[in-house]
C-alpha positions in Angstrom: 64.2 35.2 130.9 65.6 35.1 134.0 69.2 36.6 134.3 71.7 34.0 135.3 75.3 34.4 135.1 77.2 31.3 133.6 80.2 33.4 132.1 83.3 31.0 132.3 81.5 27.9 133.4 82.3 24.8 131.8 79.3 22.4 130.1 80.1 19.2 131.0 77.2 17.4 131.8 73.5 18.1 133.4 74.0 17.1 136.9 76.5 20.2 137.1 73.9 22.5 136.7 70.7 23.8 138.5 67.2 23.2 137.3 66.9 26.9 136.8 70.2 27.1 135.5 69.0 24.9 132.3 65.6 26.6 132.0 68.0 29.6 131.5 69.9 28.2 128.9 66.5 26.5 127.2 65.1 30.2 127.4 68.5 31.6 126.0 68.4 29.1 122.8 64.7 29.8 121.9 65.5 33.4 122.0 68.5 32.5 119.6 66.5 30.7 117.4 63.9 33.3 117.1 66.3 35.9 116.3 68.0 33.8 113.7 64.7 32.8 111.8 64.2 36.7 111.9 67.6 37.2 110.2 68.9 39.2 112.9 72.4 38.7 113.7 74.1 37.8 116.7 77.7 38.3 116.2 78.7 39.3 119.7 81.6 37.4 119.9 83.7 38.9 116.5 87.7 38.3 117.1 87.2 35.2 119.5 87.6 31.5 118.3 87.3 28.0 119.3 88.6 24.7 119.0 86.8 21.7 118.4 88.5 18.4 119.5 86.4 15.4 117.7 88.4 12.2 118.6 84.8 10.8 117.7 83.5 12.1 114.3 79.8 13.7 113.9 77.6 15.2 111.7 75.2 17.2 113.9 77.7 17.9 116.6 80.3 19.4 114.1 78.2 21.0 112.3 76.1 22.5 115.5 79.1 23.7 116.6 80.6 25.3 113.7 77.5 26.9 112.5 77.0 28.2 115.8 80.1 29.6 116.4 80.3 31.7 113.1 76.5 32.8 114.0 78.3 34.6 117.0 80.8 36.0 114.8 83.7 33.6 116.0 85.9 31.1 114.2 86.3 28.0 114.7 89.5 25.3 114.4 88.2 21.5 113.9 90.6 19.1 115.0 89.7 15.6 113.9 90.8 12.3 115.1 93.9 12.4 113.2 94.7 16.0 113.6 95.0 16.4 117.1 97.5 14.5 119.4 95.9 14.8 122.5 96.6 12.0 124.8 99.2 10.5 122.1 102.0 12.7 121.7 100.8 15.2 124.1 99.3 14.9 127.7 95.5 16.2 128.1 96.8 18.5 130.4 99.6 20.1 128.3 96.7 20.0 125.1 94.6 21.8 127.0 96.6 24.4 128.5 98.1 24.8 124.9 94.5 25.3 123.0 93.2 27.8 126.2 96.0 29.9 125.3 95.1 30.4 122.1 91.4 29.9 121.8 88.3 31.6 124.0 86.6 28.3 124.0 87.4 24.4 123.9 84.4 21.3 122.9 85.6 17.6 123.6 84.1 14.8 121.8 85.2 11.4 122.5 85.8 8.7 124.7 85.8 8.9 128.5 84.5 11.4 130.8 87.5 11.8 132.5 89.2 13.3 129.5 86.6 16.3 129.1 86.9 16.9 132.9 90.8 16.7 132.6 90.9 19.1 130.0 88.4 21.5 131.9 90.8 21.1 135.3 93.6 22.4 133.3 91.7 25.0 130.7 91.4 28.6 131.8 88.5 29.0 129.1 85.0 26.9 129.1 85.1 23.5 127.7 82.0 22.0 126.3 81.4 18.2 126.1 80.0 17.3 122.4 79.5 13.5 124.1 81.4 11.2 126.0 80.8 7.3 126.7 78.7 8.4 129.8 77.0 11.5 129.1 76.0 13.9 126.0 74.6 17.1 127.3 74.3 19.2 124.5 71.8 16.6 123.1 69.8 17.1 126.3 69.2 20.6 125.8 68.3 20.0 122.4 66.0 17.3 123.5 64.4 19.4 126.1 63.8 22.5 123.6 62.1 20.5 121.4 59.9 18.6 123.8 59.3 22.2 125.3 58.2 23.5 121.7 55.9 20.5 121.1 53.9 20.3 124.5 54.6 23.9 125.9 56.3 22.7 129.3 58.6 19.9 130.6 57.3 19.1 134.0 55.3 16.2 134.3 56.1 14.8 130.7 55.7 11.6 130.7 59.2 10.3 128.5 60.3 6.7 128.0 63.3 5.6 126.4 63.8 2.3 124.6 67.2 0.4 123.9 70.5 0.3 125.7 69.8 2.8 128.6 73.7 2.3 130.0 75.6 4.6 128.1 75.7 8.8 127.1 72.2 9.0 125.7 70.2 7.0 128.6 72.2 8.5 131.5 71.8 11.7 130.2 68.1 11.5 129.6 67.5 10.1 132.6 69.5 13.1 134.7 67.6 15.7 132.5 64.2 14.4 133.4 65.1 14.1 136.8 66.5 17.8 136.7 63.2 19.1 134.9 60.6 17.4 137.2 59.6 14.9 134.2 58.7 11.1 134.5 61.3 9.0 133.3 61.0 5.3 131.7 63.8 3.3 130.9 62.2 0.0 129.3 64.7 -2.2 128.2 66.4 -5.8 129.3 67.2 -5.5 132.7 71.1 -6.2 131.2 70.8 -2.5 129.8 69.8 -0.2 132.7 71.6 2.8 133.7 74.2 2.3 136.8 72.6 1.9 139.8 75.1 5.0 141.3 73.8 7.0 138.7 70.0 6.0 139.3 70.7 6.7 143.3 71.9 10.4 142.4 69.3 10.8 139.8 66.5 9.5 142.7 67.9 12.4 145.1 67.5 15.0 142.6 64.0 13.9 141.6 62.7 14.2 145.1 63.2 17.9 145.2 61.6 18.2 141.5 58.8 15.8 141.5 59.9 13.9 138.9 59.8 9.9 139.1 62.3 7.1 137.9 60.9 3.7 136.4 62.9 0.5 135.2 61.0 -2.2 133.3 61.0 -5.0 131.0 57.3 -4.3 129.9 56.8 -2.4 126.6 53.0 -2.2 126.7 53.1 -1.1 130.6 55.9 1.4 130.1 54.3 3.1 127.0 51.2 3.4 128.0 50.2 7.3 127.8 53.8 7.9 126.9 54.2 11.9 125.9 57.5 11.0 124.4 59.1 7.6 122.8 62.5 7.9 122.4 65.5 5.5 121.2 69.1 5.5 119.8 71.0 2.9 117.8 71.9 -0.5 119.7 75.8 -0.4 119.2 77.5 2.9 120.0 80.5 4.4 118.1 83.8 2.7 119.0 82.0 -0.8 120.0 83.3 -3.5 118.3 80.7 -5.0 115.3 80.6 -8.5 117.1 78.5 -7.3 119.9 75.6 -6.6 117.1 74.4 -10.2 117.3 73.9 -10.2 121.1 72.1 -6.5 121.2 69.6 -7.8 118.0 68.9 -10.7 120.4 68.4 -8.9 123.9 66.7 -5.6 122.4 64.4 -6.3 119.8 61.5 -6.8 121.7 62.2 -3.2 122.7 62.0 -1.7 118.8 60.1 1.5 118.5 57.2 0.4 116.2 53.3 1.2 115.5 52.4 -0.7 117.9 54.1 1.3 120.6 53.2 4.6 119.3 49.5 3.4 119.1 49.7 1.7 122.7 51.0 5.4 124.0 48.5 7.1 122.2 47.9 10.3 119.8 49.5 12.6 121.9 53.0 10.5 121.7 55.9 12.3 119.5 59.0 9.7 118.5 62.5 11.0 118.9 65.9 10.2 118.1 69.3 11.6 118.4 70.4 10.1 115.2 71.8 8.7 112.9 69.3 5.6 113.2 69.0 2.6 111.0 65.4 2.6 110.4 66.0 1.5 106.5 68.6 0.1 104.3 69.7 3.4 102.8 73.3 3.2 105.2 76.2 1.3 104.8 75.7 -0.4 108.1 72.4 -1.0 107.5 72.7 -3.0 104.3 75.2 -5.1 106.3 72.8 -5.9 109.0 70.4 -6.8 106.4 72.7 -9.4 104.9 74.1 -10.9 108.0 70.9 -10.7 110.2 68.0 -10.2 107.7 66.9 -7.0 109.1 65.4 -4.3 107.1 65.2 -2.1 110.1 66.7 -1.9 113.6 66.0 0.5 116.9 62.9 2.0 115.2 60.4 1.3 111.8 60.6 3.2 109.0 56.9 3.6 109.5 57.1 5.3 112.6 60.5 7.1 111.6 58.9 8.6 109.0 55.3 9.4 110.8 53.6 12.5 111.8 54.6 11.7 115.2 58.5 11.7 114.3 60.0 14.9 115.4 63.3 13.8 115.0 64.8 16.8 112.5 63.4 19.1 114.9 65.6 17.7 117.6 68.7 17.8 115.3 68.4 21.6 114.3 67.6 22.2 117.6 71.2 21.0 118.5 72.7 23.9 116.9 70.4 26.7 118.9 71.3 24.9 122.4 75.2 24.6 121.3 74.9 28.4 120.6 73.2 29.3 123.9 75.8 27.2 125.8 78.8 29.2 124.2 77.1 32.7 124.2 76.5 31.9 127.9 79.8 30.6 129.2 82.2 32.5 126.9 
């Protein structure tokens, strides 16, 4: 494993890291994953503690940070949306300085990227982005590790993202592919492309890594020969319910179904950061069924439960990659 020093670094977005630094974190995650599978303890940070600020709740992100911290010997304090006074009774800057005086690292999951950037500005300890409206870097490391485990490499992988590519997941996948020399395609209605500013930034990165970026509304052309087909839920956390009707109308042509996977080819795998509305076993799924008559949303249950689906391997890797980030930066 190449030795790269990330001590004291914040982990706010992949744009802040070189290809070599990302590769180092993936190698470290793979090593820590193997150690855990072998039952080897990695409690190198006994006596240290981390604060986990969640303005948006989560299953995978919270569990990943808590288990990873525990495995590294650390304690963790979970602050849910009602526990923290950040931005309400106490400024973001003041919260950062208080927590940094008590903890050895701070995770933030919430709204604007500017919030986590401000926490990092005023914190003397590493700050990690568990998700903002704009970026989701810990999910990207998990996705990259999962792809590398499956295919044995990242460079040259044909990656297709279908659905709403304007926000954290679509943005971050485009950045990740550009950084790692992968071929990224956003297959969606033109209204849902990433911002031109971010596209331009990623195009410049792609010139140095050999990556390609493609934006198209043509599902069959986009998915032909794809190695990875990825999607996400169509309405993000915090958005009003009244946007469902518009999203369903605009994005239904980009649902991942068997026809899409067959068009990609037998080598293709399906990925999703979860949660997914692939059946009626959720409250929202039942509401969508009652209101719009749909049994599944962004992906069909047939694809989600198929042998091509590696979503649960992807979910597990959230923990291993988050552990690597904390291990490397504290």
